[in-house]
PDB file of C-alpha atoms in Angstrom:
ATOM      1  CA  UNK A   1      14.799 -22.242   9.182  1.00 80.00           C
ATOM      2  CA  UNK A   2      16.105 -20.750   6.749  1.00 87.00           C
ATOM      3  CA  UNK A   3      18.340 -17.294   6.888  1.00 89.00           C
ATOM      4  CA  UNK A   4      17.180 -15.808   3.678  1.00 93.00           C
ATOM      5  CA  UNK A   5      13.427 -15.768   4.922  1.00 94.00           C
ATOM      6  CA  UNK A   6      13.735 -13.046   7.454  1.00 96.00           C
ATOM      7  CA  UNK A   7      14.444 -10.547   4.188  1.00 96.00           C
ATOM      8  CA  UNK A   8      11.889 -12.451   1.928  1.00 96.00           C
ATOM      9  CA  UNK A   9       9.129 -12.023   4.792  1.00 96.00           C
ATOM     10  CA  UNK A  10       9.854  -8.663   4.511  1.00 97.00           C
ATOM     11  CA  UNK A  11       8.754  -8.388   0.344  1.00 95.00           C
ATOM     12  CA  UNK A  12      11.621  -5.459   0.530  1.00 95.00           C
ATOM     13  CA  UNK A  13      11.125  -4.076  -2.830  1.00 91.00           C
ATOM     14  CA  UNK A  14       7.731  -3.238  -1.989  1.00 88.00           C
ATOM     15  CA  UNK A  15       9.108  -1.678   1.507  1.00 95.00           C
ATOM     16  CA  UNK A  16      11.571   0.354  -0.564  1.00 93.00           C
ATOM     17  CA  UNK A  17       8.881   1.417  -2.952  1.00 84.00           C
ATOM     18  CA  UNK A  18       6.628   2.381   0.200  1.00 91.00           C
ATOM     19  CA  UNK A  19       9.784   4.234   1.371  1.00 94.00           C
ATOM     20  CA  UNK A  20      10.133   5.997  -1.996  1.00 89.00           C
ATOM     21  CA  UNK A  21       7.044   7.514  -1.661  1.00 87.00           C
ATOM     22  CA  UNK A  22       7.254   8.979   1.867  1.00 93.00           C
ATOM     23  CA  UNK A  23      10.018  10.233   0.985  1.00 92.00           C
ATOM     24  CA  UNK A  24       8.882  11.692  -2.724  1.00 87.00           C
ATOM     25  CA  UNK A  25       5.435  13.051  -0.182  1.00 90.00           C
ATOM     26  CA  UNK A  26       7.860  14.737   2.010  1.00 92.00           C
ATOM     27  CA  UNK A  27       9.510  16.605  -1.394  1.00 88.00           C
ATOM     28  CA  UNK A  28       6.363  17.404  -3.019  1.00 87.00           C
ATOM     29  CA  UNK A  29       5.104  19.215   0.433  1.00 87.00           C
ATOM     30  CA  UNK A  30       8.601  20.859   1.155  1.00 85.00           C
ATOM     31  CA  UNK A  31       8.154  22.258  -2.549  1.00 71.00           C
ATOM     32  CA  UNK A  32      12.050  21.399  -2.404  1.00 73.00           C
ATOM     33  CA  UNK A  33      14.727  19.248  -0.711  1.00 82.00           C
ATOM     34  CA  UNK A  34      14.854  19.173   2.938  1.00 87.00           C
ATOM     35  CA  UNK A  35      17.360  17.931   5.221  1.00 90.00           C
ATOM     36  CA  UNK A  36      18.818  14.462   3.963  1.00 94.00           C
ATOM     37  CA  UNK A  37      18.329  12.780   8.131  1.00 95.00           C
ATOM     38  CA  UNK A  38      14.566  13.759   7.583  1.00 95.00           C
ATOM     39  CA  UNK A  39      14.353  12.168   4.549  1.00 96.00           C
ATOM     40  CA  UNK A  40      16.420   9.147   5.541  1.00 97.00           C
ATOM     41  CA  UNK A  41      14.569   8.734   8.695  1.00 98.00           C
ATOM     42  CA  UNK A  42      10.770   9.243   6.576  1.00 97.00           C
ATOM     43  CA  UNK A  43      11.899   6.157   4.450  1.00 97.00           C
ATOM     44  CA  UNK A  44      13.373   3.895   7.325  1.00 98.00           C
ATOM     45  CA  UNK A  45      10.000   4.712   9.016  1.00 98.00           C
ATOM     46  CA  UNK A  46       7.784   3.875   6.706  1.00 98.00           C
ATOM     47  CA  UNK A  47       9.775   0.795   5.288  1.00 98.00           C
ATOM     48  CA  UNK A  48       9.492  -0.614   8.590  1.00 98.00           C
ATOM     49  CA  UNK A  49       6.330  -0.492   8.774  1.00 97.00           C
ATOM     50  CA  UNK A  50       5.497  -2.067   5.746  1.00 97.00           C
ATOM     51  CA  UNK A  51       7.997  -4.792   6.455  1.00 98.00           C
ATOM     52  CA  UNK A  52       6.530  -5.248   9.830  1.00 98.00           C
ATOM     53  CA  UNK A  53       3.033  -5.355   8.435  1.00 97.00           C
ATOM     54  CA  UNK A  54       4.148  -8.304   5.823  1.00 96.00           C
ATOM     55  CA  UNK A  55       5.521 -10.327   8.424  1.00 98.00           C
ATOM     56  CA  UNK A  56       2.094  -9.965  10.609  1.00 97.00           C
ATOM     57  CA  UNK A  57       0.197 -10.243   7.739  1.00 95.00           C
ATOM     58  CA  UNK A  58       1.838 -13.419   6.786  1.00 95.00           C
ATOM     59  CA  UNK A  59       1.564 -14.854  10.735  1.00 96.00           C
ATOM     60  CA  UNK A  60      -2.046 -14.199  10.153  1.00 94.00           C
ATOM     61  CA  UNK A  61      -2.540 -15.283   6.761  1.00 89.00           C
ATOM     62  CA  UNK A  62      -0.851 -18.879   7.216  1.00 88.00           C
ATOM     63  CA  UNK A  63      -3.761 -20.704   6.868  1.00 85.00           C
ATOM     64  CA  UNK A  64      -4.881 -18.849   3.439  1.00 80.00           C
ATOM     65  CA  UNK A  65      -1.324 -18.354   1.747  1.00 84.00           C
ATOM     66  CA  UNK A  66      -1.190 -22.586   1.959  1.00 85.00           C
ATOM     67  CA  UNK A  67      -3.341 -22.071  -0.878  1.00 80.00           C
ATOM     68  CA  UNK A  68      -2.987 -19.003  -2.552  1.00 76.00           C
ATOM     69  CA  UNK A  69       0.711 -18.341  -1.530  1.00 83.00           C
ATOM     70  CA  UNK A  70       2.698 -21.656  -0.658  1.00 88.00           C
ATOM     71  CA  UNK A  71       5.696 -20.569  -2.260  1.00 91.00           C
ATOM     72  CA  UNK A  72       5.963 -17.807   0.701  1.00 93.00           C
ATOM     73  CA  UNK A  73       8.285 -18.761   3.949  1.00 95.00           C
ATOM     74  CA  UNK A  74       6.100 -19.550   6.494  1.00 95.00           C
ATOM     75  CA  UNK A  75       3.905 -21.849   4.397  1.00 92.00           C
ATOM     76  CA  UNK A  76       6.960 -23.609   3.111  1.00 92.00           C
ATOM     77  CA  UNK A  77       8.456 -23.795   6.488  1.00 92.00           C
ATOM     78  CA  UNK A  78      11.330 -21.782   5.974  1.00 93.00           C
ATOM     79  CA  UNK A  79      10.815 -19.790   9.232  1.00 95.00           C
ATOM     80  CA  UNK A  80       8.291 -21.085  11.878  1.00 95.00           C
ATOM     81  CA  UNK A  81       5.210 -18.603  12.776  1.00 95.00           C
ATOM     82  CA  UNK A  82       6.046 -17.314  16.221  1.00 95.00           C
ATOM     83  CA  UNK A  83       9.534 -16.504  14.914  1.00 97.00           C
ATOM     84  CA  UNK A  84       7.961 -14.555  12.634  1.00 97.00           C
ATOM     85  CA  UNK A  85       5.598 -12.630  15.111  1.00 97.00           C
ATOM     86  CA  UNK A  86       8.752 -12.005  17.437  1.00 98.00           C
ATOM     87  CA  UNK A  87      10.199 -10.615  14.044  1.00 98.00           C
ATOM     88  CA  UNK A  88       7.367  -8.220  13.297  1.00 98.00           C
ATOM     89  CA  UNK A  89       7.030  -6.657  16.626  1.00 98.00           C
ATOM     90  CA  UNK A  90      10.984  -6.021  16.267  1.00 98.00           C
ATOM     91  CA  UNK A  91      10.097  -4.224  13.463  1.00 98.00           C
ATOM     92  CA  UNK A  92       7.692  -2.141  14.662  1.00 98.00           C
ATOM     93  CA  UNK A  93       9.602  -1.448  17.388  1.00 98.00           C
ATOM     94  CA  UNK A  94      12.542  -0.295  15.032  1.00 98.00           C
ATOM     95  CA  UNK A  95      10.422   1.877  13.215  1.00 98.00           C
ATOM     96  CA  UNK A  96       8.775   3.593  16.655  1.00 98.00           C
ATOM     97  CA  UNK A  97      12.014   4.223  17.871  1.00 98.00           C
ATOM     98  CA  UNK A  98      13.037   6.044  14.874  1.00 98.00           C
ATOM     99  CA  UNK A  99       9.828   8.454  14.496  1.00 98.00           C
ATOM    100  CA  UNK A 100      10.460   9.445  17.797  1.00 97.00           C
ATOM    101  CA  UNK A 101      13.338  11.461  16.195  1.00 97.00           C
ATOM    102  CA  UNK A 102      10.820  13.097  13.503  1.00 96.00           C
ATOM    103  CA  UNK A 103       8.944  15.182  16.393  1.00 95.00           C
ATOM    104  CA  UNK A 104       6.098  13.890  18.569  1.00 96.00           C
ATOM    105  CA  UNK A 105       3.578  14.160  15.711  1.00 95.00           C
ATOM    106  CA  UNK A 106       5.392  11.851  13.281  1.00 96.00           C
ATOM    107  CA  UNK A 107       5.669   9.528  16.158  1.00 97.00           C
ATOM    108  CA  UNK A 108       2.116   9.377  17.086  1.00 97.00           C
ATOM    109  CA  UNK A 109       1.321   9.476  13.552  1.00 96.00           C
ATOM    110  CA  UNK A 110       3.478   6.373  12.894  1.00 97.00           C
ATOM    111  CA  UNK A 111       1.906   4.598  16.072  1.00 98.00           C
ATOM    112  CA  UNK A 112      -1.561   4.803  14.415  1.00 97.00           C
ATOM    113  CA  UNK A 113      -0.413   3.679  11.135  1.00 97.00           C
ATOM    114  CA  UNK A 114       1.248   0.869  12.594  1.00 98.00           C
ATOM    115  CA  UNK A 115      -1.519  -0.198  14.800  1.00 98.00           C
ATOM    116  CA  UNK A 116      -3.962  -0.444  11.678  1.00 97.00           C
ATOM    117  CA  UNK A 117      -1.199  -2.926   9.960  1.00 97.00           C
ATOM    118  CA  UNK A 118      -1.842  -4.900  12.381  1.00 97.00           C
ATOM    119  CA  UNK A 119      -5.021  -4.960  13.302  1.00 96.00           C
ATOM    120  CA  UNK A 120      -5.734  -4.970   9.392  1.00 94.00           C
ATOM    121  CA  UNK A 121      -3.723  -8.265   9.172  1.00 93.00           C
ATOM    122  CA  UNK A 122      -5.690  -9.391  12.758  1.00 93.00           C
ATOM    123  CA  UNK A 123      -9.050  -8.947  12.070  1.00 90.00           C
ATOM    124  CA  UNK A 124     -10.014  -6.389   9.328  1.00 90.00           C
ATOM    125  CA  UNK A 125      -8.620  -8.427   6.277  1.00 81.00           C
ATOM    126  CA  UNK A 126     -11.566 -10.841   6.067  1.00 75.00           C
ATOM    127  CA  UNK A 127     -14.396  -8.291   6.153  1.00 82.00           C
ATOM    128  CA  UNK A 128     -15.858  -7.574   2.642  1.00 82.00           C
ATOM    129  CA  UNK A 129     -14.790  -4.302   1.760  1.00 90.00           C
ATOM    130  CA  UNK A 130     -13.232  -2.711   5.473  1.00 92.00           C
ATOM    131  CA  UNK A 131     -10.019  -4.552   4.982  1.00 89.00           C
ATOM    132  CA  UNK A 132      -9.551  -2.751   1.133  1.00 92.00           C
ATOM    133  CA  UNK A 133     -10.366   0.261   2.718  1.00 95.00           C
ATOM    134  CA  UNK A 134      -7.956  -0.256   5.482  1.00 94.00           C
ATOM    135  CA  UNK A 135      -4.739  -0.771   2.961  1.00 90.00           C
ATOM    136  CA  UNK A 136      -5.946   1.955   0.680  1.00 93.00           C
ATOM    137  CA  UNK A 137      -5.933   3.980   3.530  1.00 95.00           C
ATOM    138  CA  UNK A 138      -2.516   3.468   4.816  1.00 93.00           C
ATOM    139  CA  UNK A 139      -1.327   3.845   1.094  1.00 90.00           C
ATOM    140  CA  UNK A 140      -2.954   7.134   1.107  1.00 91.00           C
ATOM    141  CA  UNK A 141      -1.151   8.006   4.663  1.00 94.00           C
ATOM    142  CA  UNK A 142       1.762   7.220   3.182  1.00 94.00           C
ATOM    143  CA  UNK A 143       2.883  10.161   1.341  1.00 92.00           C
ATOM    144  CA  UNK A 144       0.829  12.042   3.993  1.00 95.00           C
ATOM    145  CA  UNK A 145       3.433  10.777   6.761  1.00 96.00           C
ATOM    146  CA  UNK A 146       6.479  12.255   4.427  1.00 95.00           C
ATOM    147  CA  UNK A 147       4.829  15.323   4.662  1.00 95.00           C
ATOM    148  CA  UNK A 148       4.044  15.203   8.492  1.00 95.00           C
ATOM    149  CA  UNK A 149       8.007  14.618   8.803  1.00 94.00           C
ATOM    150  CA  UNK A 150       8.760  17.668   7.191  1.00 92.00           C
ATOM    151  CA  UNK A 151       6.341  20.242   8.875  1.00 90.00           C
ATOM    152  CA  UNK A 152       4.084  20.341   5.838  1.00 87.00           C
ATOM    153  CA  UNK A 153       1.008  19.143   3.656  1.00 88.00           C
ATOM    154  CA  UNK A 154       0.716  21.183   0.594  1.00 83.00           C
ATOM    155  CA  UNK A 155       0.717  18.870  -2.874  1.00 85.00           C
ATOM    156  CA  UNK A 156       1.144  15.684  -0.433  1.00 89.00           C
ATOM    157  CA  UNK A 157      -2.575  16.088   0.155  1.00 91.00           C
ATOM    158  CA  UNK A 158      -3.876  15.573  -3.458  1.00 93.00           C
ATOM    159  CA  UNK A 159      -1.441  13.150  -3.939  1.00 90.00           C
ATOM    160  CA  UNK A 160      -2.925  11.065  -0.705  1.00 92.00           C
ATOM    161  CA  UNK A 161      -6.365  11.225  -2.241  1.00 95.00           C
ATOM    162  CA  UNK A 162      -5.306   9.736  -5.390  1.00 94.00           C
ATOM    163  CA  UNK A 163      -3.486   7.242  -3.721  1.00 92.00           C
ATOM    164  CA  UNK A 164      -6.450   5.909  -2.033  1.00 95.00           C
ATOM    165  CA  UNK A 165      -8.717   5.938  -4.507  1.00 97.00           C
ATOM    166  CA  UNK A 166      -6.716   3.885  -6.695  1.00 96.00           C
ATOM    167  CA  UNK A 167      -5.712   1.224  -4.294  1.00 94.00           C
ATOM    168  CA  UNK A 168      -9.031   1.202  -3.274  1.00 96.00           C
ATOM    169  CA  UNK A 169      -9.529  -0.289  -6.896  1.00 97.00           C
ATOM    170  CA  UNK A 170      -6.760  -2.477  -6.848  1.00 96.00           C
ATOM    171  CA  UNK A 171      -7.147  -3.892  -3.886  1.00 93.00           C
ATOM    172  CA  UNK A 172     -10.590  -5.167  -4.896  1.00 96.00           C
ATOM    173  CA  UNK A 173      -8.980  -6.503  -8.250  1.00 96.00           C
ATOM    174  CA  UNK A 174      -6.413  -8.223  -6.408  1.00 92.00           C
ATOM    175  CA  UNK A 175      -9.415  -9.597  -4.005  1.00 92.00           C
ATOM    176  CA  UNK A 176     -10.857 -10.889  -7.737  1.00 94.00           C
ATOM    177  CA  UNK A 177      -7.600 -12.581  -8.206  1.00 91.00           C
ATOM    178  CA  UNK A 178      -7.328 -14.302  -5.223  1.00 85.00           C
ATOM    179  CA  UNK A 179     -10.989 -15.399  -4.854  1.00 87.00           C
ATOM    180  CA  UNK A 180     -10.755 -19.463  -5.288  1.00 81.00           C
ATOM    181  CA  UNK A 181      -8.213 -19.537  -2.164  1.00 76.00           C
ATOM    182  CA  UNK A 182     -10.236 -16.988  -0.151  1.00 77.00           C
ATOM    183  CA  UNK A 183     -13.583 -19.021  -0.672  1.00 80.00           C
ATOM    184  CA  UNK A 184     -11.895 -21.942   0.417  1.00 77.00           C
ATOM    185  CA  UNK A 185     -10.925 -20.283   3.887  1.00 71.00           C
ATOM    186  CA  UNK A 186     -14.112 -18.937   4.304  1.00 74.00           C
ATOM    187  CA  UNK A 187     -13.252 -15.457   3.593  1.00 74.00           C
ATOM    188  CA  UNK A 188     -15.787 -12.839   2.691  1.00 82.00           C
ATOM    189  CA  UNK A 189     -14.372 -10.703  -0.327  1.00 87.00           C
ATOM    190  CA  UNK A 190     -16.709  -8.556  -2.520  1.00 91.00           C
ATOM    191  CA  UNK A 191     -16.215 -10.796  -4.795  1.00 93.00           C
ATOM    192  CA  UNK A 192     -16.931 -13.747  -3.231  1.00 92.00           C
ATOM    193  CA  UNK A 193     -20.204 -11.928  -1.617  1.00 93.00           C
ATOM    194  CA  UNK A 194     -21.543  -9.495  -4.828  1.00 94.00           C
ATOM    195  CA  UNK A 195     -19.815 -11.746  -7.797  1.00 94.00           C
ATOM    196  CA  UNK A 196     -17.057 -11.243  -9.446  1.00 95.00           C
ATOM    197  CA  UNK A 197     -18.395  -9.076 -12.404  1.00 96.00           C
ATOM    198  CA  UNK A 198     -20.407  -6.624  -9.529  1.00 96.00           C
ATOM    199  CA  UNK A 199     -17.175  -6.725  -7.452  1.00 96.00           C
ATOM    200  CA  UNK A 200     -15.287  -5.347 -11.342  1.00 96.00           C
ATOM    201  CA  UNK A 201     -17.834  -2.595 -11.623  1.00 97.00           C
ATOM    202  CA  UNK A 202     -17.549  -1.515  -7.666  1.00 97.00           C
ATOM    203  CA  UNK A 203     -13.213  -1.473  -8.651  1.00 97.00           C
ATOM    204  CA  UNK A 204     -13.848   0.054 -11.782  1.00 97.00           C
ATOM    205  CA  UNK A 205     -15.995   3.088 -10.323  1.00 97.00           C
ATOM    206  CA  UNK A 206     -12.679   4.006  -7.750  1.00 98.00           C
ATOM    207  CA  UNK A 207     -10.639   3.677 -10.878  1.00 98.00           C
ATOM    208  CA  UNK A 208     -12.357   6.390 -12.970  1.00 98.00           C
ATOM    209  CA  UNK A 209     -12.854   8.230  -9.683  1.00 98.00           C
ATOM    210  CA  UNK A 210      -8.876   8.702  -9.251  1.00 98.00           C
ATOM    211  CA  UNK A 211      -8.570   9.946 -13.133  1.00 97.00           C
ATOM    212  CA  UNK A 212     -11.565  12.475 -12.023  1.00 97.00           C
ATOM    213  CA  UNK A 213      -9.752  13.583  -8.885  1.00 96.00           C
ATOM    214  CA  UNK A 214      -6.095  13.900 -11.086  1.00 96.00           C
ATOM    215  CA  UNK A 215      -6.962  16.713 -12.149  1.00 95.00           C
ATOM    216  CA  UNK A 216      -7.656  18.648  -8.982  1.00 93.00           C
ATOM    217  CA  UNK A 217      -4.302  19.800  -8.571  1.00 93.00           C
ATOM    218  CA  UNK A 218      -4.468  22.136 -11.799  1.00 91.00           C
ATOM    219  CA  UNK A 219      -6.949  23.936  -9.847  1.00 85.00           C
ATOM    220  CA  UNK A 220      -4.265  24.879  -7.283  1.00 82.00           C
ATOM    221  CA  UNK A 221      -1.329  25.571  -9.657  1.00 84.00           C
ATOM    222  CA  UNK A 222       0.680  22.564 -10.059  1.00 90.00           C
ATOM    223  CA  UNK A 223       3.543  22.349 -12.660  1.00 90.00           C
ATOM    224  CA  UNK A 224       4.031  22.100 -16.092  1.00 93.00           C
ATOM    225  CA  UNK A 225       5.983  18.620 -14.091  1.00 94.00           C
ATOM    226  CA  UNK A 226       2.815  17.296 -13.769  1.00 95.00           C
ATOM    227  CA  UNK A 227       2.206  16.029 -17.155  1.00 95.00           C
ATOM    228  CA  UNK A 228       3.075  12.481 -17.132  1.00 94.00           C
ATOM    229  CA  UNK A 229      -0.075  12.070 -15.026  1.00 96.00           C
ATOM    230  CA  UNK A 230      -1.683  11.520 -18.569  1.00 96.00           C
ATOM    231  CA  UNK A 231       0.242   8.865 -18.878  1.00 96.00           C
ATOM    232  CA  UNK A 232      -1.211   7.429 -15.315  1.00 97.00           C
ATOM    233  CA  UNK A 233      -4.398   8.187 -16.460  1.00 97.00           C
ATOM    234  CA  UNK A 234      -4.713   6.146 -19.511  1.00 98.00           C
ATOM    235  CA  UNK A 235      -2.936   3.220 -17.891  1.00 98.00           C
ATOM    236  CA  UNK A 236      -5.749   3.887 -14.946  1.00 98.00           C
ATOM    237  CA  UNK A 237      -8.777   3.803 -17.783  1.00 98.00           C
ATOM    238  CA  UNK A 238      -7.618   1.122 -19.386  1.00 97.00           C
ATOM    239  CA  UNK A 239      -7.362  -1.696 -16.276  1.00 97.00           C
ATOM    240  CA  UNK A 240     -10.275  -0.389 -14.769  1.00 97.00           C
ATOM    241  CA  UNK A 241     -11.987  -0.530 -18.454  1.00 97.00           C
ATOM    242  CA  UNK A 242     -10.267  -3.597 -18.931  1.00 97.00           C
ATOM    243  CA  UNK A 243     -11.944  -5.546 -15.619  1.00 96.00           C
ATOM    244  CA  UNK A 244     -15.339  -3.781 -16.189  1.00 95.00           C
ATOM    245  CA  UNK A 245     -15.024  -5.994 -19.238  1.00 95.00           C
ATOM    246  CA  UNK A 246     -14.256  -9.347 -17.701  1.00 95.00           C
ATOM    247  CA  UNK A 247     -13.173  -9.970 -14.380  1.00 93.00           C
ATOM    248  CA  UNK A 248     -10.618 -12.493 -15.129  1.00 90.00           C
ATOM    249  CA  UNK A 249      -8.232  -9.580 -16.120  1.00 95.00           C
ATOM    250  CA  UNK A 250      -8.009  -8.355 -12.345  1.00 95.00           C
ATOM    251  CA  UNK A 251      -4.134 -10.035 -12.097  1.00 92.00           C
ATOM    252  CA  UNK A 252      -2.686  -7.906 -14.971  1.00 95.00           C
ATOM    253  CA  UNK A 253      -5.094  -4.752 -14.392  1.00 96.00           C
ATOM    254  CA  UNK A 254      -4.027  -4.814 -10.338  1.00 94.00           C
ATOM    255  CA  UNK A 255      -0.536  -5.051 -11.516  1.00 93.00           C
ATOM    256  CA  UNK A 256      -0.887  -1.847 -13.985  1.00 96.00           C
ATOM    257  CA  UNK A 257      -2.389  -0.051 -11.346  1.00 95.00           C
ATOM    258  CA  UNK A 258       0.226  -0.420  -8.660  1.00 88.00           C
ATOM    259  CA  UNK A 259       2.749   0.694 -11.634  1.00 91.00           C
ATOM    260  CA  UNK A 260       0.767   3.878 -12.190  1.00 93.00           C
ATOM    261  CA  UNK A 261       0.824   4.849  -8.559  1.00 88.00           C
ATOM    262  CA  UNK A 262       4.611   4.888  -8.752  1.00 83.00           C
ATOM    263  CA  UNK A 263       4.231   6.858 -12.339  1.00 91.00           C
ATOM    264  CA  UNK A 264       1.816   9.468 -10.522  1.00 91.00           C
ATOM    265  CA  UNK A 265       4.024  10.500  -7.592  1.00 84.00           C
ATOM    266  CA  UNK A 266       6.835  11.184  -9.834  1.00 88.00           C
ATOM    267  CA  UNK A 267       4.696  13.295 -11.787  1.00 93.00           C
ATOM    268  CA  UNK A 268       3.175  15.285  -8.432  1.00 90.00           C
ATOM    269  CA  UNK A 269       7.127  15.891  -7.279  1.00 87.00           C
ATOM    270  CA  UNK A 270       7.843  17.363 -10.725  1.00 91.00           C
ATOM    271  CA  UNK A 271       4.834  19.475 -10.475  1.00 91.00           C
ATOM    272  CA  UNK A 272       5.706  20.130  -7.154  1.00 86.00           C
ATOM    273  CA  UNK A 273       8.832  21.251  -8.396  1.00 85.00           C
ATOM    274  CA  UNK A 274       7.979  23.259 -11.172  1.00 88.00           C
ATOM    275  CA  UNK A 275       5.101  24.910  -9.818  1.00 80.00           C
ATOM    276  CA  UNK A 276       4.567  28.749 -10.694  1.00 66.00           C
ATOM    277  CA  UNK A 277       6.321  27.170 -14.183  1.00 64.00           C
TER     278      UNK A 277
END
């Protein structure tokens, strides 16, 4: 066993991005900067959660990332499975304990996010098209939940729409990428089901949906802040133009994708920020 595994398990940098963005949901509904325990205790929340819901989603996946994912530390053996299901419920735990301290609606709110994580990583994974709704949706939540922990919705909500949508999309490319392992394990992907060129359109249409619904937030008064979402928007056109092309582009279009998320809530706080401007 190895020690380094516990944090590996974890894929932290994509915790602390999670984090980021409950944090930058909480600032775009606040309209401002609340106090710094809220926002400490909105990221340690929601990194928690999605470090809990890697480790389950590993413990589940065992079978599958022997193929698609052996370099990861259960495959390898660097930390056996139950370990790492005793692990995950200590995270969870962790996280409950601190949402408690957010009020009783960031609590419950983190209880039902958590639950999908795992039942996502249980049972909802394999079924074609429920399990990328599932992750979409707690993406979307996400920025939603930093708003919860500050009393408020405002921007956050426009921002959570967006962020479905487009992981919606790339969560269907990434289910293009990973198609040889998952028809090996019996899986049932869009891809595997409708093809992978249908499974590109289907990806494609929640891609050009997301530049549609970008612009909603004009409507309402956003920020002169808010224009680097053209910059998200062309990066969005171009991988979901790029895999309505050919398939086979789903790795580096996925990848694009999951950098313009990060791109488009920095734009929403600055427009969130500037707003009346």
């Amino acid at each position: 066993m190895e020690s380094k595994a516990f944090i590996e398990i974890m894929r932290p940098h994509n915790c602390i991005l999670a984090g980021i963005v409950g944090i930058l949901g909480a600032l775009v509904a606040y309209e401002g900067i609340p106090g710094i325990n809220q926002l400490a205790l909105i990221f340690l929340v929601v990194y928690f959660g999605c470090s809990a819901g890697n480790t389950i989603n590993d413990y589940f996946d065992y079978e599958i990332d022997r193929i698609n994912r052996p370099e990861r530390p259960i495959p390898r053996g660097a930390i056996p499975r139950k370990i790492a299901l005793y692990y995950a419920l200590l995270q969870y735990l962790i996280g409950l304990i601190l949402a408690y301290f957010l009020g009783i609606r960031a609590f419950l709110f983190a209880l039902g996010a958590y639950a999908l994580t795992f039942l996502y990583a249980w049972k909802l994974k394999p079924l074609p098209f429920v399990g990328n709704l599932a992750v979409a949706t707690l993406t979307g939540v996400t920025p939603i939940y930093g708003a919860v922990g500050v009393g408020r919705i405002g921007l956050a909500g426009y921002l959570a729409v967006c962020a479905f949508l487009v992981n919606v999309a790339r969560e269907i490319m990434k289910d293009i990428e990973d198609v040889e392992g998952d028809r090996e394990m019996g899986a049932k992907t869009l891809p595997i089901i409708l093809g992978e060129k249908k499974a590109g359109i289907i990806a494609s249409v929640f891609g050009f949906a997301t530049v549609i619904t970008s612009f909603l937030p004009i409507k309402v008064g956003i920020g002169l802040g808010y224009a680097p979402m053209v910059i998200v928007d062309a990066m969005i056109l171009k991988a979901s133009i790029d895999v309505l092309k050919d398939p086979r582009k789903a790795s580096k279009a996925q990848k694009s994708l999951k950098m313009a998320t990060f791109i488009a809530v920095i734009s929403f706080l600055l427009g969130a920020l500037t707003k009346g401007v």
